[in-house]
Amino acid sequence: VQLRKIILKNWGPYRGTSEVPLAVEPTAPIVLIHGENMRGKTSLLRAMKWCLYGELMLQDGRTPLDHLRLVNNDEIEHGETEYLVELEFEHNDEILTLTRSGLASIDEFGERRSSVVKTTLRTATGVVYPEQNISEVVEQMLDKNIADFFLFDGEMLIRFDERLREDAQSKKAFIKQQVEKALGLPFLKRLIADLAEVHQRVSEELTKGNRADDRARKLQGDIAAVDAQLEIHQVDVAALAARQELLRVSIEQLDGILKDVAEIRDAYVRREGLVEQQAASDRKIKNLLAEAAEFAEANWWFPIASMIAEELDASIAKVAELGEEASASAELQFELRQVRGQQDSKTCSHCGQSLPEDARESLAHREKELLKQIALLPKSEDPGVLHGRIQSLAKFRGASAVESQYQQMSQAIGRERLEHHRLTTQVTELSEALSSNSLDIRAKETELGQARAELASASSKAAEVESQISLMKQRRQGLVSDLGKLQGTSPLLARRVEIYGEAVRTAEESLNTFRQRMRERVQDEASTIFRALTTEDDFAGIRLNEDYSLAVLHSDGSPVDLISAGGNQVLTMAFIGALGASSSNEAPLVMDTPLGRLDVGHREHILRWLATLTSQVILFVQSGEFDPDRDRALLGTAIGRELVIRRGDSAEQSLIEEKKR
Amino acid sequence: MAERATQREIALASILEVRKYQEGRIPEETWTAIVNGIWEMRHNLVSGRGASQDLMSGLLDTVARESLDG
């Protein structure tokens, strides 16, 4: 990474827009920037840090610093101020421009306020990175964790120096922290994280696959069960089809037989009808005879009806002769017989019930009265007898009606007997005709009916089974479809999980080895730098122990007990230089007034060393630490660019311009 | 620039050392391809982690497949 230029707008003491060219050739990597105190060297360094990471810390390295405090005081006093820092840098032959900007103002309480800071990163060809990816891209180029080691100022050197002077335990912790921070293992840790993520993914795939396998086994079981049921149903269907076929053949045969003997069947039917008619006629004759018998019993007198008519006529004629008196006597005589008859039978002649005592006494009294009346009448043929006879015979009148009815009944019986005879004759004739046919048509018809019923039942059953088969086939199709959608495990998937797991374990375990090697590398680097920077020939190098204790070594390998303040600062610089050099990226080194506390000898060593350190060193110096003649001569042709920050119109305004060479 | 690659070399050497005593099945060439590939991606600002993970998956899948075939 090389910084090509930085543009500042209303930042720190740089009012308006200032463009600072920084690009250098690798053969002359040093950008020398002169500036006295308060001119804006640190503001420039902070502009770089804020532009890269969007945040700032105070020189203690821990306390956040609000970037709005860097907005130009003169400008913001005049109202809303647009501020901006833009870094143009080159990375892998591509030129990128990172810009952060905002609008600042002072509110009614005198506090500085800003709009949302806008950040853009674009390439020279116009490709603009999504804002959410910018920090990741910047981190890849210049890791924020190790920014202190390539963007450091004199204050940081002092801070390091002070910490390295602290008690041993605190020093170890500080060194370890810085080494870890510098080496941060970002690359290896990211590699492990990525491996862990792909391992996690493939493990989840395997878990899902295992679940899919379980589900597949269940589905296969279900399919097998459906297949077994289908097989049973297929057998049933085949059996039913065979049975249906047999029944159809049987029905066909029976139909043929019954069709051939249709006439015979008709004769049978006709005979059955005649037999039924014959039976009905038989019943009718019996009924007519019973009616006739009853009629004859009720009209028993009918055969002597003419004799009765003669006697009646004779009695009526004699009664007429006897005249009225005789008639009266006859009536009395008749009543007397009736009274006596009742007395004898002790029952009522009208209702037939037994007579009570008072009724019998009444009858006796009546008998006496009747005898007295009769005794008073002249003696002749008993008119009572005549009258009784007339009364008895009168009810036999109407013999002609009885005769007519009797004749009708006789005729009906005669007709029915004739019909019966006719039917009997026909039945006899048909029976004789059918006696030669041995076929039991009725049985065949019964058999046909049964066969048809059975065929209907078999057809219905077959349709039901076919329907079940259809449903089962649909279910099977669904199960097979579900099975096809499942992505189960495979030996390859299981092996992938193993291999990925091995990769994660290997990479994780390599972290400690990596740390150890990098610690050794920092130690070697720091020793090399320290030897180059120190003016003490006796100091052979630096040892960074496993517990991260730091020691300066004599040439015989023994630790130096006590070193000077200047020596300690050189040690600090060597350590920082080693950390920066051991970081994953080659970054520009920006050093803000690092030479102030060093003697001439160490300063000379450091200035010579700077040109070898990296491909771009931006060195801020002030007149108290840098001799324009001697020190510039030490840097010699390594100076690629030289700039001067000078006072502008006020104490809070600075101008930066390139020094003509 | 050559010096800066040391960290990659150390990372690879550390992994290979662990691989050796673990008697891992992932070949050295695969680890070399993974480390170098990821390193190059990060330094060339090539896409994000998706591309890194795709590279790893591709290489490790090949190992898994070949170990089964073998």
XYZ file of C-alpha atoms in Angstrom:
731
model
C 0.000 0.000 0.000
C 1.289 3.460 -0.821
C -0.380 6.738 0.026
C -0.493 8.908 -3.093
C -2.057 12.021 -1.692
C -4.337 13.355 0.995
C -6.906 16.118 0.566
C -8.108 18.024 3.605
C -11.028 20.408 3.737
C -11.533 22.518 6.856
C -9.645 19.942 8.899
C -7.547 21.021 11.847
C -5.647 24.194 11.052
C -6.116 23.576 7.307
C -8.905 25.985 6.388
C -10.376 25.548 2.946
C -9.023 22.748 0.800
C -5.455 21.495 1.017
C -4.017 18.801 -1.210
C -0.910 17.063 0.062
C 1.036 14.962 -2.464
C 2.632 11.906 -0.867
C 3.530 9.523 -3.731
C 7.179 8.425 -3.842
C 9.395 5.995 -5.713
C 10.705 2.936 -3.807
C 14.258 4.172 -4.346
C 13.441 7.431 -2.538
C 10.739 6.337 -0.071
C 10.868 9.198 2.425
C 8.324 12.005 2.500
C 9.806 14.614 4.791
C 7.299 17.055 6.242
C 8.600 19.993 8.243
C 6.368 21.775 10.682
C 6.831 23.624 13.901
C 4.727 23.009 16.962
C 0.978 23.788 16.578
C 1.211 23.884 12.773
C -0.813 20.705 12.187
C 1.510 17.695 11.911
C -0.549 15.607 14.331
C -3.797 16.847 12.700
C -2.494 15.478 9.418
C -1.682 12.109 11.026
C -5.131 12.049 12.649
C -6.737 12.929 9.317
C -5.159 9.739 7.899
C -6.354 7.600 10.825
C -9.896 9.059 10.792
C -10.200 8.666 7.047
C -9.096 5.020 7.273
C -11.018 3.874 10.349
C -13.672 6.526 11.055
C -12.572 6.946 14.662
C -9.851 8.633 16.665
C -8.143 8.126 20.014
C -6.320 10.547 22.229
C -2.595 10.045 22.562
C -3.112 7.668 25.482
C -4.387 5.245 22.865
C -7.567 4.466 24.850
C -9.738 7.594 25.164
C -11.968 8.281 22.130
C -11.538 11.654 20.460
C -14.516 13.247 18.705
C -13.397 14.011 15.161
C -15.538 17.196 15.192
C -12.913 18.745 17.416
C -10.654 18.585 14.369
C -13.004 20.673 12.200
C -11.360 24.040 11.478
C -12.171 26.510 14.261
C -12.218 29.653 12.124
C -14.495 28.114 9.550
C -17.026 26.602 11.965
C -17.303 29.922 13.811
C -18.781 31.293 10.578
C -21.534 28.697 10.436
C -22.169 25.308 8.941
C -18.936 23.895 7.656
C -18.305 21.148 5.185
C -15.277 19.111 6.219
C -13.603 16.295 4.345
C -10.586 14.027 4.340
C -9.753 12.111 1.208
C -6.962 9.563 0.904
C -5.779 8.335 -2.425
C -3.671 5.202 -2.267
C -2.320 2.503 -4.476
C -2.818 -1.156 -3.690
C -1.825 -3.980 -5.994
C -1.497 -1.596 -8.942
C -4.994 -0.243 -8.377
C -5.680 3.322 -7.309
C -8.387 3.718 -4.667
C -9.864 6.858 -3.172
C -11.354 6.807 0.305
C -13.403 9.824 1.345
C -15.056 10.764 4.615
C -16.990 13.974 4.889
C -19.691 15.702 6.868
C -21.310 19.007 7.735
C -20.429 20.490 11.125
C -21.981 23.336 13.046
C -22.124 24.737 16.556
C -25.454 24.422 18.326
C -27.097 26.845 20.740
C -25.214 25.311 23.652
C -21.868 25.821 21.966
C -21.464 22.128 21.190
C -20.259 20.930 17.826
C -22.782 18.945 15.833
C -22.438 17.077 12.586
C -24.621 15.532 9.958
C -24.150 11.834 9.285
C -20.624 11.229 8.070
C -20.571 10.089 4.480
C -17.956 7.522 3.475
C -17.125 6.437 -0.046
C -14.508 4.178 -1.562
C -14.057 4.136 -5.300
C -11.527 2.987 -7.813
C -9.915 5.121 -10.470
C -12.136 3.372 -13.003
C -15.239 4.539 -11.182
C -16.168 1.347 -9.351
C -17.828 2.309 -6.075
C -17.710 -0.149 -3.167
C -20.912 -0.713 -1.176
C -20.649 1.319 2.015
C -21.053 -1.731 4.237
C -17.967 -3.330 2.619
C -15.651 -0.338 2.949
C -14.304 -1.072 6.417
C -13.570 -4.684 5.446
C -11.629 -3.565 2.367
C -9.656 -1.013 4.383
C -8.947 -3.619 7.079
C -7.579 -5.945 4.456
C -5.140 -3.296 3.310
C -4.196 -1.711 6.633
C -5.346 -3.678 9.647
C -6.705 -1.342 12.290
C -5.252 -3.460 15.091
C -1.744 -2.715 13.913
C -2.321 0.824 12.680
C -0.377 2.104 15.676
C 2.753 0.477 14.308
C 2.737 2.229 10.979
C 0.835 5.397 11.879
C 2.572 6.448 15.029
C 3.615 9.662 16.562
C 6.194 10.777 19.106
C 3.626 10.546 21.862
C 3.178 6.895 21.077
C 6.895 6.342 21.378
C 6.819 7.963 24.796
C 3.833 5.876 25.788
C 5.597 2.712 24.700
C 8.747 3.794 26.425
C 6.929 4.452 29.692
C 5.130 1.146 29.579
C 8.315 -0.722 28.844
C 9.855 0.838 31.921
C 7.042 -0.355 34.180
C 7.371 -3.349 36.500
C 8.142 -6.651 34.897
C 4.700 -8.227 35.099
C 2.931 -5.224 33.588
C 5.598 -4.966 30.918
C 5.167 -8.601 29.931
C 1.433 -8.163 29.626
C 1.873 -5.000 27.575
C 4.380 -6.603 25.242
C 2.262 -9.679 24.814
C -0.739 -7.491 24.078
C 1.146 -5.488 21.481
C 2.686 -8.547 19.847
C -0.679 -10.238 19.684
C -2.226 -7.057 18.395
C 0.430 -6.584 15.790
C 0.391 -10.127 14.621
C -3.284 -10.291 15.472
C -3.280 -13.504 13.502
C -5.974 -11.958 11.356
C -5.132 -14.072 8.387
C -4.934 -17.393 10.180
C -7.885 -16.596 12.410
C -9.988 -15.642 9.425
C -8.888 -18.821 7.690
C -9.923 -20.832 10.770
C -13.225 -18.976 11.005
C -13.934 -19.640 7.348
C -13.008 -23.290 7.726
C -15.206 -23.568 10.809
C -18.072 -22.009 8.906
C -17.809 -24.345 5.923
C -17.395 -27.254 8.363
C -20.524 -26.104 10.182
C -22.387 -25.901 6.895
C -21.388 -29.344 5.754
C -22.132 -30.743 9.241
C -25.606 -29.252 9.071
C -25.930 -30.765 5.629
C -24.999 -34.136 7.137
C -27.465 -33.667 10.002
C -30.182 -32.819 7.529
C -29.070 -35.770 5.443
C -29.333 -38.076 8.454
C -32.810 -36.814 9.147
C -33.617 -37.302 5.466
C -32.240 -40.852 5.695
C -34.507 -41.596 8.660
C -37.430 -40.155 6.769
C -36.444 -42.108 3.651
C -36.327 -45.342 5.656
C -39.778 -44.628 7.007
C -41.072 -43.794 3.527
C -39.528 -46.955 2.130
C -41.261 -48.919 4.896
C -44.542 -47.227 4.055
C -44.056 -47.987 0.352
C -43.290 -51.636 1.132
C -46.439 -51.846 3.262
C -48.496 -50.304 0.463
C -46.896 -52.708 -2.027
C -47.799 -55.673 0.178
C -51.381 -54.467 0.435
C -51.463 -53.831 -3.288
C -50.236 -57.347 -3.916
C -53.016 -58.752 -1.733
C -55.573 -56.617 -3.502
C -54.225 -57.620 -6.902
C -54.681 -61.271 -5.929
C -58.201 -60.455 -4.763
C -58.935 -58.683 -8.009
C -57.600 -61.620 -10.025
C -59.724 -64.053 -8.005
C -62.766 -61.848 -8.408
C -62.131 -61.511 -12.132
C -61.880 -65.292 -12.457
C -65.062 -65.723 -10.452
C -66.809 -63.098 -12.548
C -65.696 -64.879 -15.679
C -67.035 -68.195 -14.404
C -70.320 -66.581 -13.460
C -70.609 -64.872 -16.826
C -70.072 -68.226 -18.564
C -72.608 -69.852 -16.275
C -75.122 -67.065 -16.877
C -74.540 -67.318 -20.582
C -75.159 -71.058 -20.487
C -78.260 -70.718 -18.343
C -79.561 -67.938 -20.566
C -79.027 -70.214 -23.588
C -80.797 -73.108 -21.949
C -83.693 -71.014 -20.777
C -83.986 -69.326 -24.150
C -84.160 -72.707 -25.903
C -86.986 -73.937 -23.669
C -88.978 -70.753 -23.668
C -92.113 -72.515 -24.867
C -91.828 -75.166 -22.224
C -91.283 -72.476 -19.655
C -94.410 -70.744 -20.965
C -96.339 -74.003 -20.689
C -95.160 -74.404 -17.136
C -96.153 -70.867 -16.424
C -99.498 -71.429 -18.049
C -100.039 -74.669 -16.128
C -99.154 -72.948 -12.908
C -101.738 -70.303 -13.746
C -104.343 -72.927 -14.527
C -103.559 -74.813 -11.315
C -104.009 -71.631 -9.379
C -107.316 -70.943 -11.221
C -108.368 -74.563 -10.552
C -107.671 -74.166 -6.850
C -109.601 -70.894 -6.827
C -112.526 -72.553 -8.597
C -112.422 -75.406 -6.127
C -112.578 -72.938 -3.264
C -115.436 -71.099 -4.957
C -117.486 -74.310 -5.399
C -116.973 -75.215 -1.768
C -118.118 -71.793 -0.754
C -121.215 -71.974 -2.990
C -122.098 -75.422 -1.641
C -121.710 -74.186 1.929
C -123.947 -71.224 1.123
C -126.514 -73.543 -0.499
C -126.480 -75.879 2.492
C -127.044 -72.996 4.828
C -129.831 -71.707 2.583
C -131.460 -75.107 2.431
C -131.335 -75.492 6.177
C -132.977 -72.091 6.628
C -135.673 -72.908 4.046
C -136.354 -76.547 5.033
C -140.048 -76.091 4.228
C -139.500 -75.237 0.604
C -140.165 -78.792 -0.715
C -143.694 -78.711 0.944
C -144.480 -75.100 0.172
C -147.543 -75.957 -2.015
C -149.126 -78.078 0.751
C -148.600 -75.262 3.245
C -150.186 -72.761 0.870
C -153.266 -75.003 0.506
C -153.660 -75.446 4.298
C -153.258 -71.713 4.822
C -155.873 -70.884 2.273
C -158.284 -73.442 3.834
C -157.759 -72.089 7.370
C -158.321 -68.537 6.211
C -161.550 -69.561 4.460
C -162.861 -71.372 7.602
C -162.031 -68.438 9.802
C -163.960 -66.244 7.461
C -166.916 -68.545 7.849
C -166.925 -68.425 11.612
C -167.455 -64.692 11.504
C -166.425 -62.161 13.961
C -167.433 -64.035 17.098
C -165.654 -67.079 16.049
C -162.815 -64.916 15.241
C -162.908 -63.416 18.702
C -163.202 -66.891 20.264
C -160.377 -68.027 18.170
C -158.280 -65.174 19.284
C -159.162 -65.921 22.914
C -158.358 -69.570 22.459
C -155.110 -68.724 20.801
C -154.091 -66.397 23.634
C -155.110 -69.033 26.167
C -152.760 -71.555 24.561
C -150.020 -69.118 24.543
C -150.577 -68.286 28.240
C -150.636 -71.918 29.141
C -147.648 -72.635 27.034
C -145.768 -69.971 28.956
C -147.017 -71.270 32.246
C -145.846 -74.738 31.318
C -142.476 -73.659 30.154
C -142.242 -70.931 32.771
C -140.551 -68.878 30.052
C -141.581 -65.860 27.999
C -142.874 -66.759 24.541
C -141.346 -63.578 23.099
C -137.947 -63.317 24.728
C -137.466 -66.893 25.964
C -136.372 -65.776 29.477
C -137.716 -67.489 32.645
C -140.706 -65.790 34.130
C -140.621 -64.353 37.656
C -143.251 -65.317 40.287
C -145.349 -62.197 39.802
C -145.424 -62.758 36.025
C -146.584 -66.320 36.567
C -149.286 -65.117 38.880
C -150.309 -62.597 36.254
C -150.446 -65.409 33.664
C -152.652 -67.474 36.005
C -154.971 -64.565 36.467
C -155.133 -64.026 32.694
C -155.867 -67.702 32.159
C -158.890 -67.458 34.424
C -160.187 -64.371 32.625
C -159.723 -66.037 29.205
C -161.575 -69.187 30.403
C -164.484 -67.029 31.568
C -164.641 -65.195 28.216
C -164.404 -68.434 26.222
C -167.159 -69.973 28.316
C -169.413 -67.173 27.344
C -168.838 -67.800 23.503
C -170.962 -70.343 21.355
C -169.237 -73.799 20.864
C -167.760 -74.508 17.276
C -164.481 -75.614 15.655
C -161.777 -74.125 17.675
C -161.110 -70.787 15.963
C -157.996 -70.414 18.160
C -156.524 -73.432 16.531
C -157.396 -71.974 13.161
C -155.943 -68.637 13.975
C -152.743 -70.194 15.293
C -152.446 -72.250 12.166
C -152.905 -69.149 10.004
C -150.285 -67.326 12.054
C -147.804 -70.203 11.685
C -148.320 -70.750 7.971
C -148.312 -67.064 7.057
C -144.601 -66.836 7.505
C -144.055 -69.439 4.788
C -145.528 -67.174 2.159
C -142.944 -66.022 -0.539
C -141.871 -69.482 -1.606
C -141.378 -68.235 -5.133
C -138.604 -65.842 -4.026
C -136.879 -68.680 -2.167
C -137.197 -70.838 -5.192
C -135.743 -68.189 -7.432
C -132.768 -67.736 -5.100
C -132.380 -71.464 -4.781
C -132.293 -71.810 -8.535
C -129.709 -69.029 -8.875
C -127.489 -70.750 -6.340
C -127.850 -74.063 -8.083
C -127.007 -72.444 -11.392
C -123.933 -70.766 -9.938
C -122.728 -74.028 -8.478
C -123.336 -75.711 -11.794
C -121.437 -73.057 -13.743
C -118.507 -73.201 -11.363
C -118.390 -76.969 -11.614
C -118.279 -76.661 -15.344
C -115.394 -74.149 -15.096
C -113.578 -76.399 -12.657
C -113.987 -79.267 -14.977
C -112.633 -77.204 -17.861
C -109.564 -76.157 -15.834
C -108.960 -79.689 -14.651
C -109.072 -80.877 -18.193
C -106.541 -78.227 -19.344
C -104.180 -78.912 -16.426
C -104.369 -82.596 -17.139
C -103.612 -82.035 -20.793
C -100.651 -79.709 -20.051
C -99.300 -82.057 -17.397
C -99.442 -84.904 -19.844
C -97.638 -82.687 -22.404
C -94.941 -81.633 -19.923
C -94.464 -85.090 -18.426
C -92.106 -85.872 -21.313
C -89.759 -82.870 -20.375
C -87.306 -83.743 -17.599
C -85.666 -80.196 -17.391
C -86.195 -78.466 -14.102
C -86.664 -74.986 -15.491
C -87.562 -73.499 -12.128
C -84.327 -74.763 -10.642
C -82.412 -73.384 -13.591
C -84.061 -70.055 -13.240
C -83.239 -70.020 -9.546
C -79.709 -70.938 -10.416
C -79.574 -68.103 -12.990
C -80.903 -65.598 -10.459
C -78.337 -66.665 -7.927
C -75.561 -66.470 -10.530
C -76.628 -62.970 -11.528
C -76.791 -61.837 -7.901
C -73.406 -63.328 -7.240
C -71.974 -61.668 -10.364
C -73.359 -58.301 -9.239
C -71.850 -58.829 -5.804
C -68.516 -59.884 -7.298
C -68.544 -56.872 -9.655
C -69.310 -54.535 -6.779
C -66.580 -56.086 -4.670
C -64.145 -55.887 -7.592
C -64.992 -52.189 -8.121
C -64.430 -51.568 -4.420
C -61.069 -53.318 -4.486
C -60.106 -51.475 -7.689
C -60.977 -48.204 -5.975
C -58.798 -49.145 -3.011
C -56.001 -50.097 -5.391
C -56.315 -46.730 -7.117
C -56.105 -44.908 -3.781
C -53.139 -47.007 -2.754
C -51.368 -46.296 -6.028
C -51.930 -42.579 -5.499
C -50.553 -42.866 -1.977
C -47.602 -44.831 -3.264
C -46.942 -42.205 -5.922
C -46.990 -39.505 -3.220
C -44.604 -41.498 -1.040
C -42.237 -42.122 -3.958
C -42.378 -38.416 -4.843
C -41.554 -37.454 -1.245
C -38.748 -39.986 -1.247
C -37.352 -38.505 -4.462
C -37.250 -35.046 -2.928
C -35.177 -36.144 0.058
C -31.489 -35.459 -0.025
C -29.952 -38.042 2.173
C -26.438 -38.618 3.282
C -23.798 -40.217 1.181
C -20.379 -41.656 1.928
C -18.942 -38.559 0.241
C -20.890 -36.213 2.505
C -19.767 -38.093 5.601
C -16.194 -37.997 4.355
C -16.475 -34.275 3.629
C -17.518 -33.673 7.239
C -14.487 -35.662 8.428
C -12.084 -33.826 6.146
C -13.501 -30.400 6.966
C -13.325 -31.244 10.676
C -9.713 -32.297 10.291
C -8.971 -29.026 8.501
C -10.517 -27.004 11.337
C -8.613 -28.950 14.010
C -5.328 -28.663 12.142
C -5.711 -24.927 11.566
C -6.802 -24.307 15.168
C -3.888 -26.227 16.585
C -1.506 -24.414 14.258
C -2.369 -21.101 15.938
C 0.006 -21.652 18.861
C 2.788 -22.767 16.571
C 2.139 -19.717 14.432
C 2.237 -17.450 17.494
C 5.523 -18.990 18.615
C 7.098 -18.559 15.207
C 5.852 -15.018 14.857
C 7.149 -14.189 18.312
C 10.534 -15.481 17.186
C 10.212 -13.471 14.018
C 9.427 -10.278 15.948
C 12.369 -11.046 18.193
C 14.711 -11.495 15.233
C 13.369 -8.413 13.498
C 13.589 -6.318 16.665
C 17.135 -7.544 17.286
C 18.168 -6.659 13.761
C 16.661 -3.192 14.024
C 18.010 -2.663 17.514
C 21.523 -3.574 16.431
C 21.200 -1.137 13.540
C 19.936 1.659 15.734
C 21.910 1.372 18.928
C 25.189 3.120 19.355
C 26.302 0.648 21.983
C 28.488 -1.963 20.325
C 28.107 -4.226 23.332
C 24.385 -4.677 22.768
C 23.897 -7.713 20.625
C 20.129 -7.772 20.267
C 16.757 -8.298 21.876
C 15.217 -11.444 23.282
C 11.475 -11.851 23.453
C 11.008 -14.678 25.922
C 8.162 -17.166 25.853
C 6.498 -15.271 28.677
C 6.849 -12.130 26.537
C 9.426 -10.564 28.816
C 11.714 -8.309 26.765
C 15.430 -8.177 27.357
C 18.378 -6.465 25.714
C 21.254 -8.881 25.383
C 24.983 -8.512 25.590
C 27.026 -10.093 22.871
C 27.641 -13.071 25.177
C 23.874 -13.598 25.414
C 23.502 -12.310 28.980
C 20.728 -9.756 29.612
C 21.566 -6.097 30.088
C 20.414 -5.060 33.535
C 19.931 -1.389 32.929
C 19.923 0.735 29.820
C 19.761 4.481 29.346
C 16.626 6.491 28.511
C 17.839 6.978 24.965
C 18.686 3.304 24.731
C 15.249 2.460 25.953
C 13.670 4.672 23.278
C 15.746 2.935 20.638
C 14.586 -0.360 22.064
C 11.007 0.914 21.808
C 11.480 1.997 18.218
C 13.105 -1.294 17.334
C 10.240 -3.148 18.919
C 7.610 -1.045 17.127
C 9.537 -1.317 13.880
C 9.679 -5.103 14.287
C 5.958 -5.309 14.951
C 5.190 -3.182 11.898
C 7.581 -5.170 9.758
C 6.080 -8.456 10.955
C 2.554 -7.425 10.170
C 0.846 -9.069 7.245
C 0.824 -6.036 5.006
C 3.553 -3.778 3.877
C 2.217 -0.417 4.908
C 3.524 3.112 4.692
C 5.201 4.128 7.902
C 4.053 7.499 9.196
C 6.135 8.828 12.080
C 5.240 12.018 13.843
C 8.306 13.665 15.442
C 10.026 10.492 16.639
C 13.472 11.942 17.082
C 13.029 14.568 19.782
C 14.485 12.596 22.681
C 17.361 10.990 20.853
C 20.987 11.973 20.827
C 22.744 12.725 17.585
C 24.254 9.275 17.318
C 20.968 7.445 17.657
C 19.214 9.996 15.433
C 21.806 9.350 12.731
C 21.272 5.615 12.984
C 17.518 5.973 12.858
C 17.526 8.296 9.870
C 19.759 5.909 7.968
C 17.548 3.001 8.978
C 14.290 4.641 7.905
C 15.107 4.455 4.227
C 15.504 0.680 4.490
C 12.382 0.109 6.509
C 9.624 0.103 3.936
C 8.681 1.508 0.546
C 7.121 4.701 1.946
C 8.055 6.573 5.123
C 6.260 9.786 5.947
C 8.346 11.581 8.532
C 7.080 14.632 10.386
C 9.879 16.671 11.954
C 10.237 19.938 13.754
C 13.246 22.127 13.914
C 14.171 21.010 17.429
C 14.794 17.445 16.375
C 15.937 17.768 12.780
C 18.960 19.623 11.509
C 18.106 20.785 8.003
C 21.609 20.352 6.738
C 23.074 17.452 8.622
C 19.986 15.296 8.948
C 18.814 15.923 5.380
C 22.262 14.884 4.270
C 21.883 11.686 6.267
C 18.675 10.909 4.440
C 20.291 11.939 1.178
C 18.679 10.577 -1.936
C 16.156 8.630 0.150
C 14.021 11.756 0.336
C 11.388 11.392 -2.340
C 9.326 14.404 -1.434
C 9.701 17.298 1.003
C 6.887 19.520 2.280
C 6.598 22.391 4.680
C 3.702 23.352 6.875
C 3.720 27.058 7.596
C 1.502 29.523 9.376
C -1.355 31.055 7.406
C -3.253 34.249 8.121
C -3.845 33.359 11.773
C -2.417 31.133 14.483
C -5.132 28.587 13.725
C -4.521 28.481 10.006
C -1.797 26.499 8.324
C -0.721 26.043 4.761
C 1.153 23.037 3.481
C 3.208 23.234 0.368
C 5.843 21.216 -1.377
C 9.346 22.407 -0.920
C 11.185 23.113 -4.112
C 14.256 20.935 -4.413
C 7.281 -7.416 -0.517
C 9.030 -10.737 -0.235
C 9.605 -10.196 3.453
C 5.925 -9.517 4.078
C 4.998 -12.906 2.669
C 6.776 -14.472 5.593
C 3.639 -14.421 7.647
C 1.910 -16.530 5.016
C 4.862 -18.891 4.952
C 4.848 -19.139 8.714
C 1.119 -19.796 8.731
C 1.555 -22.540 6.159
C 4.558 -24.016 7.949
C 2.618 -24.020 11.228
C -0.297 -25.831 9.637
C 1.944 -28.362 7.944
C 3.766 -29.032 11.198
C 0.477 -29.783 12.971
C -0.648 -31.825 9.974
C 2.500 -33.905 10.227
C 2.097 -34.947 13.830
C -1.645 -35.355 13.416
C -0.963 -37.600 10.436
C -3.715 -35.706 8.681
C -5.306 -36.872 5.494
C -5.329 -33.454 3.848
C -2.301 -33.364 1.534
C 0.356 -30.676 1.833
C -0.495 -29.398 -1.634
C -4.091 -28.811 -0.561
C -3.028 -26.816 2.494
C -0.591 -24.860 0.346
C -3.345 -24.108 -2.150
C -5.727 -23.049 0.627
C -3.237 -20.777 2.403
C -1.893 -19.207 -0.788
C -5.336 -18.846 -2.301
C -6.826 -17.142 0.735
C -3.752 -14.975 1.128
C -3.956 -13.786 -2.458
C -7.659 -13.139 -2.182
C -7.218 -11.010 0.905
C -4.363 -9.063 -0.570
C -6.056 -8.495 -3.880
C -9.297 -7.446 -2.202
C -11.027 -10.204 -4.132
C -14.635 -10.389 -2.957
C -15.490 -11.413 0.573
C -15.524 -14.525 2.666
C -17.852 -16.275 0.270
C -15.091 -16.604 -2.293
C -12.605 -17.803 0.356
C -15.039 -20.406 1.599
C -15.815 -21.544 -1.927
C -12.119 -22.046 -2.533
C -11.708 -24.061 0.684
C -14.791 -26.147 0.014
C -13.646 -26.926 -3.511
C -10.207 -28.054 -2.413
C -11.423 -30.045 0.610
C -14.195 -31.682 -1.421
C -11.560 -32.902 -3.839
C -9.624 -34.411 -0.930
C -12.766 -36.091 0.383
C -13.639 -37.473 -3.057
C -10.146 -38.746 -3.738
C -9.888 -40.358 -0.312
C -13.070 -42.265 -1.051
C -11.915 -43.277 -4.516
C -8.571 -44.322 -3.146
